[in-house]
Short mmCIF file of C-alpha atoms and ligand atoms in Angstrom, two decimals:
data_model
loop_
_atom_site.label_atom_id
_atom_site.label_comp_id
_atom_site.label_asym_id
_atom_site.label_seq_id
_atom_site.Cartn_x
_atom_site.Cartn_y
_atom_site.Cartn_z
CA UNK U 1 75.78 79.79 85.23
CA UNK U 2 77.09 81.80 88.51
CA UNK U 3 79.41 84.50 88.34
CA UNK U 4 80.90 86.49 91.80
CA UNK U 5 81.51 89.54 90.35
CA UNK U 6 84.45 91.26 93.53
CA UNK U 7 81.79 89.97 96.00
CA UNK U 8 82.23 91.49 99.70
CA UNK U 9 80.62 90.59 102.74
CA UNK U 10 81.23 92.97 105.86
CA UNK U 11 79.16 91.96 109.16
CA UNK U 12 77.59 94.26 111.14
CA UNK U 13 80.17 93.91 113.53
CA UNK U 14 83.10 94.58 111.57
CA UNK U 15 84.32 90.96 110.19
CA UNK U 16 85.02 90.69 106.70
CA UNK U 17 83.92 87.36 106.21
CA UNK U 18 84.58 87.45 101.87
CA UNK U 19 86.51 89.47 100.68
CA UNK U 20 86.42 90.73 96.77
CA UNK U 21 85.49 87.72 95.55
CA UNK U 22 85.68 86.43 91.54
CA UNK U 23 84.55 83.14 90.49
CA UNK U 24 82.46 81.44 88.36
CA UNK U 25 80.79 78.07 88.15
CA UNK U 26 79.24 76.86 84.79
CA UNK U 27 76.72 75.10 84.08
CA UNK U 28 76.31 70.97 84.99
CA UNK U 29 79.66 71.27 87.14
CA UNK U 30 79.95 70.40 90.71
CA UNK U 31 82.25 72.78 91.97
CA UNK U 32 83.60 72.04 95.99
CA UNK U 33 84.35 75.02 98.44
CA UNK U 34 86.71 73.82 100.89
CA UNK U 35 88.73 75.43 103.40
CA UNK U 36 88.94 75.62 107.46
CA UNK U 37 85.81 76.37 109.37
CA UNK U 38 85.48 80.54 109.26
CA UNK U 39 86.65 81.40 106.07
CA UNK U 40 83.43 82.72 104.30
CA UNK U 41 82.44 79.22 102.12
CA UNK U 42 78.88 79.36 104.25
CA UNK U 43 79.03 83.22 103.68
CA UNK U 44 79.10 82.69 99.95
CA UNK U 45 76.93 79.57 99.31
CA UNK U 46 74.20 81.79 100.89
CA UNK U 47 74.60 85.06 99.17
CA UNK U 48 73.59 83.16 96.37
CA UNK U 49 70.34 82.21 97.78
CA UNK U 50 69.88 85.75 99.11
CA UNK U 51 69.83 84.57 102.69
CA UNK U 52 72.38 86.52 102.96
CA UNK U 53 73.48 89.77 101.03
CA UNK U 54 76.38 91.06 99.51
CA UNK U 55 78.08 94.66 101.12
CA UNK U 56 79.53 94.89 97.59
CA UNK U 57 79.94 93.10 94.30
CA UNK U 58 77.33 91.46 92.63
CA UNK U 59 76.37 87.93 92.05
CA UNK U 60 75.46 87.01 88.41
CA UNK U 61 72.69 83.81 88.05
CA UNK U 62 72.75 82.82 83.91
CA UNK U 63 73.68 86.52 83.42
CA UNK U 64 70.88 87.97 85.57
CA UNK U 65 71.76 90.28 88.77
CA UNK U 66 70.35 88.03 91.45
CA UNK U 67 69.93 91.16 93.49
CA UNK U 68 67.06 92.40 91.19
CA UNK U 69 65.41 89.17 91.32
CA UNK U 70 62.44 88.42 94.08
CA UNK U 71 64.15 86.39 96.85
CA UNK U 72 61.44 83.87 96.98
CA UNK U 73 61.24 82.94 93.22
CA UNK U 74 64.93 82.88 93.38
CA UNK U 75 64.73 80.36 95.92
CA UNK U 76 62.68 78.34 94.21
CA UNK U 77 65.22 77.58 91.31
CA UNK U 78 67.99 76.52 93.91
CA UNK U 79 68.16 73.47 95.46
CA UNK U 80 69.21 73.96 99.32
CA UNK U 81 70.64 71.18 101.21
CA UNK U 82 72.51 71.36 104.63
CA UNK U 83 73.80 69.89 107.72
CA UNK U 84 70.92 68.05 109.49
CA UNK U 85 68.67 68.67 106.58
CA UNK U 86 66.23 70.56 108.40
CA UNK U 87 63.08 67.88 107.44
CA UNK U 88 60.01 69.60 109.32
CA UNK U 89 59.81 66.86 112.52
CA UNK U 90 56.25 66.28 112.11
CA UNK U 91 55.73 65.90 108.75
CA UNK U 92 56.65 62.56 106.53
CA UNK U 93 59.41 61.76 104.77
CA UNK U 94 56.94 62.30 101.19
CA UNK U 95 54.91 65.35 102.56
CA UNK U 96 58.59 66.75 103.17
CA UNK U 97 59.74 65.54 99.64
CA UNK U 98 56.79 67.79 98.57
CA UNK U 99 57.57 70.69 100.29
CA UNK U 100 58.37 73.09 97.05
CA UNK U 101 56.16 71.19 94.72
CA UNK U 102 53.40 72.05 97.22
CA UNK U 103 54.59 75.71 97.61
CA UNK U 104 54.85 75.56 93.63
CA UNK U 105 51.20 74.78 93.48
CA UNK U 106 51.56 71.27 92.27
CA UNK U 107 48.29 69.15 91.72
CA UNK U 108 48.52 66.25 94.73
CA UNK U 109 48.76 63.59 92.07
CA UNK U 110 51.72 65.18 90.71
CA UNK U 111 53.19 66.21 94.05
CA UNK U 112 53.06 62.26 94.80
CA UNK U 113 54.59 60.64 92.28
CA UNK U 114 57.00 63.24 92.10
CA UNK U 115 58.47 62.60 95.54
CA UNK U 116 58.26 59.02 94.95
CA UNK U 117 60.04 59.08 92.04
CA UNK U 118 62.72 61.17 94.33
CA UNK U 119 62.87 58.84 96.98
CA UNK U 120 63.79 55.68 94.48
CA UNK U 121 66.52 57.98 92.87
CA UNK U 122 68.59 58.55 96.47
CA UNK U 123 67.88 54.87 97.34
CA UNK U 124 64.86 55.21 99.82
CA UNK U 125 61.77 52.97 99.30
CA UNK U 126 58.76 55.51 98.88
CA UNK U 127 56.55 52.66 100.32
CA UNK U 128 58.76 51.85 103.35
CA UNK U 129 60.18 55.15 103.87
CA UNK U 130 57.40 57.30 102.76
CA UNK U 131 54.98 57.29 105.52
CA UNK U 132 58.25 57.65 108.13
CA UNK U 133 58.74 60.48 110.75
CA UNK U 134 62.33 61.84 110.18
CA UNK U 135 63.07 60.56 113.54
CA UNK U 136 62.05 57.19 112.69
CA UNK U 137 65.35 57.56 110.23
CA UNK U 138 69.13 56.92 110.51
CA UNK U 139 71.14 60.23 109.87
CA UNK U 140 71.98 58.64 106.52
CA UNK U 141 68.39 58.03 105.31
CA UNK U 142 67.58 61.67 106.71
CA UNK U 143 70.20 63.46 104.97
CA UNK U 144 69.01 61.54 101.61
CA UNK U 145 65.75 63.16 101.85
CA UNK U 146 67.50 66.42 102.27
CA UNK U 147 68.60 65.43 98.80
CA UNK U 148 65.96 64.16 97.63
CA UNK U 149 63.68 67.65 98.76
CA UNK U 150 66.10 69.28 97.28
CA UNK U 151 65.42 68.15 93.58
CA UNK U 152 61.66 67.98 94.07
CA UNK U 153 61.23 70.89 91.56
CA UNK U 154 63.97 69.93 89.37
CA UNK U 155 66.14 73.17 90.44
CA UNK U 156 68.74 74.20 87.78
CA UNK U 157 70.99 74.76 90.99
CA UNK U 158 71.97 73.25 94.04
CA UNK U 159 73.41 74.81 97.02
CA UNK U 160 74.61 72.08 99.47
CA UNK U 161 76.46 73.17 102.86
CA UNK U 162 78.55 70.03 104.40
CA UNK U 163 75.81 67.97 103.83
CA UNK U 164 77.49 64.97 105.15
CA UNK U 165 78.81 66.32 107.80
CA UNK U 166 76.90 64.91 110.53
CA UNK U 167 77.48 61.36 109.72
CA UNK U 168 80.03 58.72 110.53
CA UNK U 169 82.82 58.02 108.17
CA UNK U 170 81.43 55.00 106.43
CA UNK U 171 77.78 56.49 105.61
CA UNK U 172 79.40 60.09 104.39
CA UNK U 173 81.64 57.70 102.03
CA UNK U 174 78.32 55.78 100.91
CA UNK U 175 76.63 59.17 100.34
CA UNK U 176 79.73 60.39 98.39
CA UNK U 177 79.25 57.83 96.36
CA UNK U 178 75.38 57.64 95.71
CA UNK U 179 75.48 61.01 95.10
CA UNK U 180 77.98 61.04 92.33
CA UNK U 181 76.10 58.53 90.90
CA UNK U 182 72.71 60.67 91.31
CA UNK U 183 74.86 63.79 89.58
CA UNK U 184 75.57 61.45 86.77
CA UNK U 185 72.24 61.36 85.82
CA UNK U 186 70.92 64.94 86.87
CA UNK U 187 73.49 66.90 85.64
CA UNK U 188 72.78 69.61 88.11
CA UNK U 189 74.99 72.66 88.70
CA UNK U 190 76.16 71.98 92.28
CA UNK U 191 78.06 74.53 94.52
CA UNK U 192 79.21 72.09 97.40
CA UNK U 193 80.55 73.06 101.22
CA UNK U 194 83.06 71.16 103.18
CA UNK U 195 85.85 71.42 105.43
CA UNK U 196 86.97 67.84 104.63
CA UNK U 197 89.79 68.05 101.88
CA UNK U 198 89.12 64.32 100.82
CA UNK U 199 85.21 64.45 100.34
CA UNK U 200 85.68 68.33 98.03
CA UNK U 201 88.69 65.86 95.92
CA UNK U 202 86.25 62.76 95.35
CA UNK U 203 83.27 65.24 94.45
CA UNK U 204 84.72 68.19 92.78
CA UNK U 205 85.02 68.73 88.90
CA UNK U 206 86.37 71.86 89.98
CA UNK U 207 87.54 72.92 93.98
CA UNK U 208 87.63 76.49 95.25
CA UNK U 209 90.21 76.18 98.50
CA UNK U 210 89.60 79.29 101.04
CA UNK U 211 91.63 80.82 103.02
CA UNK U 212 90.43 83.55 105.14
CA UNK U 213 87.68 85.25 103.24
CA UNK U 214 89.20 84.65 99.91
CA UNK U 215 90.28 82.02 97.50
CA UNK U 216 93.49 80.56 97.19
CA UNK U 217 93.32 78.61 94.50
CA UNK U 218 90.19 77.29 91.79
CA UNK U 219 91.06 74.14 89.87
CA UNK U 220 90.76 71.02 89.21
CA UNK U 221 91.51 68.57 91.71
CA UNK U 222 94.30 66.82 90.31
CA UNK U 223 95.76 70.52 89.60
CA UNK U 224 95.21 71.39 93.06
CA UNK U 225 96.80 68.48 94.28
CA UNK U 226 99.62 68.41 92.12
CA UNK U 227 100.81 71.81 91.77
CA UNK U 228 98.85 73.93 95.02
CA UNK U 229 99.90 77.66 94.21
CA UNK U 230 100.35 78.82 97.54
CA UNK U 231 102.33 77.08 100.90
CA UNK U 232 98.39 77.94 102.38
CA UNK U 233 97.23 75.32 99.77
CA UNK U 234 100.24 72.58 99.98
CA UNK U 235 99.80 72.90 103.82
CA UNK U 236 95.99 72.29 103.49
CA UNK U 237 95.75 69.99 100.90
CA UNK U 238 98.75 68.00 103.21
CA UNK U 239 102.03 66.24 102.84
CA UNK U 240 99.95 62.97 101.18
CA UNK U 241 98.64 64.58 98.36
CA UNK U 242 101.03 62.28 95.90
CA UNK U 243 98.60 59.99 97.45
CA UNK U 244 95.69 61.61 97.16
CA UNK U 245 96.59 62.49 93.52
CA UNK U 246 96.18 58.57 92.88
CA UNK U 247 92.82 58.71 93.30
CA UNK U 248 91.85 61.83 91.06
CA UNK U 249 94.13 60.66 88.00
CA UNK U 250 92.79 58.08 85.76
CA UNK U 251 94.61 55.28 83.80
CA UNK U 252 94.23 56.18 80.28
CA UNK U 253 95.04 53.78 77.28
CA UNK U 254 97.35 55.83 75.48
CA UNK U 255 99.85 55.59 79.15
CA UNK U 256 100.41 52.13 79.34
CA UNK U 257 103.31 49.43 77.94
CA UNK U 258 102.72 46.64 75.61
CA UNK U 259 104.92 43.86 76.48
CA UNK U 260 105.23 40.97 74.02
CA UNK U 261 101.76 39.36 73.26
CA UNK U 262 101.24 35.63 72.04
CA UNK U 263 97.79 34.05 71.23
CA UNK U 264 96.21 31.23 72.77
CA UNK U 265 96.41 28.03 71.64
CA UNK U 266 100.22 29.11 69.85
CA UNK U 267 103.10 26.35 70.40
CA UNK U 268 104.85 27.30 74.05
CA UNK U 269 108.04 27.13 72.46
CA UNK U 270 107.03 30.15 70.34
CA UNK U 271 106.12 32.12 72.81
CA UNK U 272 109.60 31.07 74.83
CA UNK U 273 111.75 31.83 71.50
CA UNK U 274 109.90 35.37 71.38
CA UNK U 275 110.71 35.96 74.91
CA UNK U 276 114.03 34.99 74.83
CA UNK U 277 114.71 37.64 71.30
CA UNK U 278 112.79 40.47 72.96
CA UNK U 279 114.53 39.95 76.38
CA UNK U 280 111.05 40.36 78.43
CA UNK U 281 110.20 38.48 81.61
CA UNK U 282 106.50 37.83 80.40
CA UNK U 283 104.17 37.71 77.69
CA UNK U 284 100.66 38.28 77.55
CA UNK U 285 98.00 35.75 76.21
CA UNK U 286 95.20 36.82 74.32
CA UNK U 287 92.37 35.31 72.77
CA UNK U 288 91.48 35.49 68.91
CA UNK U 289 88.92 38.37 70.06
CA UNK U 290 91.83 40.46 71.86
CA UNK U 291 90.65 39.47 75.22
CA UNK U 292 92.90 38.74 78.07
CA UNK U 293 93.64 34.92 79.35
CA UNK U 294 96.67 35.39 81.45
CA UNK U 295 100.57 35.26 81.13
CA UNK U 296 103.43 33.36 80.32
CA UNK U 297 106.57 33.58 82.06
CA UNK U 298 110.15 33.77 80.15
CA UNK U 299 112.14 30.50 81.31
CA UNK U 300 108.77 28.21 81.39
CA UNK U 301 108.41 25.06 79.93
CA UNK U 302 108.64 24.55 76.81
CA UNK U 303 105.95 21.55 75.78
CA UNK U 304 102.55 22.00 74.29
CA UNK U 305 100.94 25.36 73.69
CA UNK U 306 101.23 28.09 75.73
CA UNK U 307 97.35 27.11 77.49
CA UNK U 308 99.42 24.50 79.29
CA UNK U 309 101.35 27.30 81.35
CA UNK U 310 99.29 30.43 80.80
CA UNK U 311 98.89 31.76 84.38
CA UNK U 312 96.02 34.17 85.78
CA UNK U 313 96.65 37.91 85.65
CA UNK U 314 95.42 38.97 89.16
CA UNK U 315 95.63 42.62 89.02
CA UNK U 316 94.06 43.98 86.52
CA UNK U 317 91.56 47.48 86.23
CA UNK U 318 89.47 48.90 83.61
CA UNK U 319 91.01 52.30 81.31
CA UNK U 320 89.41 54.90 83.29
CA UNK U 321 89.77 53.69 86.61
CA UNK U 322 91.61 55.87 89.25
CA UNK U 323 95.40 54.96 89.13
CA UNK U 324 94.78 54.23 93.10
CA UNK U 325 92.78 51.20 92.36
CA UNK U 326 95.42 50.39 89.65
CA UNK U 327 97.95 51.01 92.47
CA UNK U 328 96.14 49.05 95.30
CA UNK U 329 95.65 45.70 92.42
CA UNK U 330 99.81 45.92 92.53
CA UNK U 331 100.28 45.81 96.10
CA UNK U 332 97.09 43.39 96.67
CA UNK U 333 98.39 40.79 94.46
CA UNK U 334 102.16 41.75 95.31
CA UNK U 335 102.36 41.95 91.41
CA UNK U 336 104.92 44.08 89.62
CA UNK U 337 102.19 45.37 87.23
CA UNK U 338 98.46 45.19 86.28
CA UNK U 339 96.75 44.94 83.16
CA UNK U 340 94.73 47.22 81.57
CA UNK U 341 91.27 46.62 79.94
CA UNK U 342 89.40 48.32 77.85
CA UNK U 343 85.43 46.21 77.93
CA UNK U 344 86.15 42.97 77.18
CA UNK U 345 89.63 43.67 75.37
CA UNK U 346 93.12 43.86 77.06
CA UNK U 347 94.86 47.57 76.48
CA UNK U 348 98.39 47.34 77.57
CA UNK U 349 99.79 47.24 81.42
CA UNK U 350 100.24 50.02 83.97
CA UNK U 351 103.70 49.52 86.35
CA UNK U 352 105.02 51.67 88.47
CA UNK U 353 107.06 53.72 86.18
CA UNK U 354 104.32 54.11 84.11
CA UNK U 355 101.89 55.26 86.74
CA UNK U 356 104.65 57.53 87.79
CA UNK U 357 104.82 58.95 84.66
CA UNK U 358 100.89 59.25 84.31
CA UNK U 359 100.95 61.41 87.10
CA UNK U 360 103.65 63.44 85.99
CA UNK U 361 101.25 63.83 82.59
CA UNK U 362 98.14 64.73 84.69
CA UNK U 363 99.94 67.68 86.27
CA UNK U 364 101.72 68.89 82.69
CA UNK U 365 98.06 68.46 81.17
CA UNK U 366 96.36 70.51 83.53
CA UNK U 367 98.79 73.06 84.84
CA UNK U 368 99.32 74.49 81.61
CA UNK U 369 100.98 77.33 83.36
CA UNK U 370 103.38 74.93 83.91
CA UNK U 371 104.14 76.45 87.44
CA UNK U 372 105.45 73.14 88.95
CA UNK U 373 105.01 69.62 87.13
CA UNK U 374 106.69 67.87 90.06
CA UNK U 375 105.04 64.39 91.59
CA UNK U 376 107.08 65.40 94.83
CA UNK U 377 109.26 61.67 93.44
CA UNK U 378 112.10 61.61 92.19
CA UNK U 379 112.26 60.69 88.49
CA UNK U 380 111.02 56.73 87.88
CA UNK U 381 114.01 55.07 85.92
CA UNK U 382 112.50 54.17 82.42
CA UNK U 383 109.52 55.66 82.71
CA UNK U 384 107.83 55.35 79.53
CA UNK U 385 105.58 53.31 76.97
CA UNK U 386 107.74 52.34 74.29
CA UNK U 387 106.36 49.86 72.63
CA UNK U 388 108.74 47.67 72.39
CA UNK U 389 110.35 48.02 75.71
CA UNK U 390 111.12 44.94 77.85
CA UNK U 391 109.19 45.40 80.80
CA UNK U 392 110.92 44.73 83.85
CA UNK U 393 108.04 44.00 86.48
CA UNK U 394 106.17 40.79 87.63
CA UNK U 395 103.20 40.01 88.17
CA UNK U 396 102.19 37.81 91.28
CA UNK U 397 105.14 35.31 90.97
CA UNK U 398 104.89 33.89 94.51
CA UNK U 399 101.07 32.67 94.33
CA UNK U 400 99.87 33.19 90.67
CA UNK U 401 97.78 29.76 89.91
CA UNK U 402 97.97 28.39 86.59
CA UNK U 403 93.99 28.85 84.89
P1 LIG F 501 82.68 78.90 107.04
O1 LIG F 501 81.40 78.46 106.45
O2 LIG F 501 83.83 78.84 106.09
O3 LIG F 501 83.01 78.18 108.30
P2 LIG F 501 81.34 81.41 107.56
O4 LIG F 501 80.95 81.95 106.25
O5 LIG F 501 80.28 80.77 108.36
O6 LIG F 501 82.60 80.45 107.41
O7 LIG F 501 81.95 82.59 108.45
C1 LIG F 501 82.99 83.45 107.96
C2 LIG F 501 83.34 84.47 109.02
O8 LIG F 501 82.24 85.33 109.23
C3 LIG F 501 83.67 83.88 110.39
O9 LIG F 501 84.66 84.66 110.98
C4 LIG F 501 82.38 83.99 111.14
O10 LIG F 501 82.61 84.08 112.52
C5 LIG F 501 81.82 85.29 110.58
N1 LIG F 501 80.36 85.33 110.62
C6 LIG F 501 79.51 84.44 110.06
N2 LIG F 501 78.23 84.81 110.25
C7 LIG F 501 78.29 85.98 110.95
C8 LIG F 501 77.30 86.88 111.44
N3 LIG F 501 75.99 86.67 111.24
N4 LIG F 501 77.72 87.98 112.10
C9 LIG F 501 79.04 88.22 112.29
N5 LIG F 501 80.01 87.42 111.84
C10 LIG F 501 79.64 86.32 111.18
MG1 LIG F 502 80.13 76.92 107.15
#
């Protein structure tokens, strides 16, 4: 979709803000540029918009030289977001909306419902919002509009320059969020700004980290992460990225242990004799449909069916989930593991070995260079999902309640 071709931008005055630049972004992927404030990521995202021009190189839009292309028309098929949105003061929130669909000659009918339709999809009410001055908004609600003006013409691309930089912590992490949601379902090709190391993680399929008028490294976030190729990018990334790892690697079904299961309704003393021959703590209860009703711990009683002393399962997270909320479940409900669901069915449980060893995976998986598959821990003792492996954690002993 883009391609830097050994893009460099000298300044009249003599700073090299990019230097000999290759990369390439394809199409439907939100790719982050990150990197301290002066390193040429504001240089680049605008080179591609022609607001600002290469000294040499050349920048490739779905194969076609972008500098033999009229500026304006250009424009017109790239989405431009930035800091403070720059909404025209004194014109609404849906006359803004319009602004390109007006330019693009759009009937007024069409214009409308267009911009409506906008509004709704970045979570502003058209018949609330709509008739607003910008400074009759929060800085949140503004910099959705930005957004939302943005995708008026339905732009193949979308250049967006820390567009949530301007807002306090809690908004920018509601923003994140809405518009990962939004790129879910628009499927744009997104070349995205920021200084902040967390927000280009959470958003990027791919991240581009800059040093001084080049790139360090282009990758994935969990490769970036978990095996930086330079001391620049382990020093900017910072000395938590195990942690921040966590949140970029997701539990997957084929990672996880299967300790002993019994079904509900089965004589407790079964369950107890099982436990006992396989030498686990715990088994798991399902019902006939595979779905998860609890546990039962080794050394119970021994009456009645194992209903009579299943106990809830507190943690527990859906396959696909980041291994941070599988993580944060453990420590929440000071439980030894968490189980795993996949819908309505249970899929195995995640402890710490065997999120240690999913993050281990993540990094062998992606850095197929296999430059350096360390987590930064020490090997996990065990670490592994045998299947028939006694499982050594617990889950929320001290205040599980029987269901
Ligand atoms: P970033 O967006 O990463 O903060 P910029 O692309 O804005 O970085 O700037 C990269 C470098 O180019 C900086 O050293 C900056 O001072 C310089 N620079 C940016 N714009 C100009 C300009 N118009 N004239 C001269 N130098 C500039
Ligand atoms: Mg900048």
């Amino acid at each position: 979709m883009i391609r830097f071709e050994n893009v460099t931008k000298r300044y009249p005055d003599g700073t090299t803000a990019v230097d000999d630049l290759s990369f390439d972004v394809r199409e439907g992927e939100l790719v982050t540029l990150v990197g301290p404030s002066g390193c040429g990521k504001t240089t680049t995202m605008k080179m591609v918009n022609r607001l600002i021009e290469p000294t040499a190189g050349r920048i490739l839009l779905d194969g076609e030289d972008i500098a033999r292309t009229d500026p304006v028309r250009l424009r017109r098929r790239i989405g431009y977001v930035i800091q403070n949105v720059g909404l025209f003061p004194h014109r609404t929130v849906l006359e803004n909306t319009e602004t390109v669909p007006h330019l693009l000659g759009w009937t007024r009918a069409k214009r409308r419902a267009r911009a409506a339709e906008l509004l709704e999809l970045v979570g502003l009410d058209p018949s609330v919002h709509g008739s607003r001055y910008p400074g009759q908004l929060s800085g949140g609600q503004r910099q959705r509009v930005g957004v939302a003006r943005a995708l008026a013409a339905d732009p193949p691309l979308l250049l967006m320059d820390e567009p949530f930089g301007a807002v306090d912590p809690v908004v920018r992490e509601r923003l994140q969020s809405e518009f990962l949601r939004l790129q879910e379902q628009v499927r744009k090709t997104v070349l995205f700004v920021t200084h902040d190391i967390e927000e280009a993680v959470r958003l990027g399929d791919r991240m581009a980290v800059f040093g001084p008028g080049r790139i360090e490294q282009y990758d994935t976030p969990a490769t970036v992460l978990g095996s930086p190729a330079t001391p620049y990018v382990a020093d900017f990334v910072g000395s938590d990225r195990g942690m921040k790892r966590l949140s970029v690697t997701p539990v997957e079904a084929g990672g996880l242990e299967h300790p002993p299961v019994v079904r509900a309704g089965s004589p407790a003393a079964e369950a107890a004799a099982l436990l006992a021959e396989r030498g686990a703590p715990y088994a798991v209860v399902l019902d006939a449909d595979g779905g998860l009703r609890g546990y039962v711990a080794a050394g119970g009683p021994t009456s009645g069916t194992v209903d009579d002393h299943t106990l809830r399962v507190e943690a527990r997270v859906p396959v696909g989930a980041p291994l941070k909320q599988a993580f944060s479940a453990m420590l929440q409900h000071d439980a030894g593991w968490t189980a795993v669901v996949d819908g309505d069915r249970y899929a195995g449980v995640l402890t710490p070995a065997t999120l240690h060893a999913a993050l281990r995976r993540s990094v062998n998986e992606d850095g197929a260079d296999g430059r350096n598959g360390s987590t930064g821990l020490p090997d996990a003792a065990g670490a592994g999902a045998d299947e028939d492996r006694a499982v050594g954690g617990r889950q929320a002993e001290p205040d599980a309640t029987a269901s």
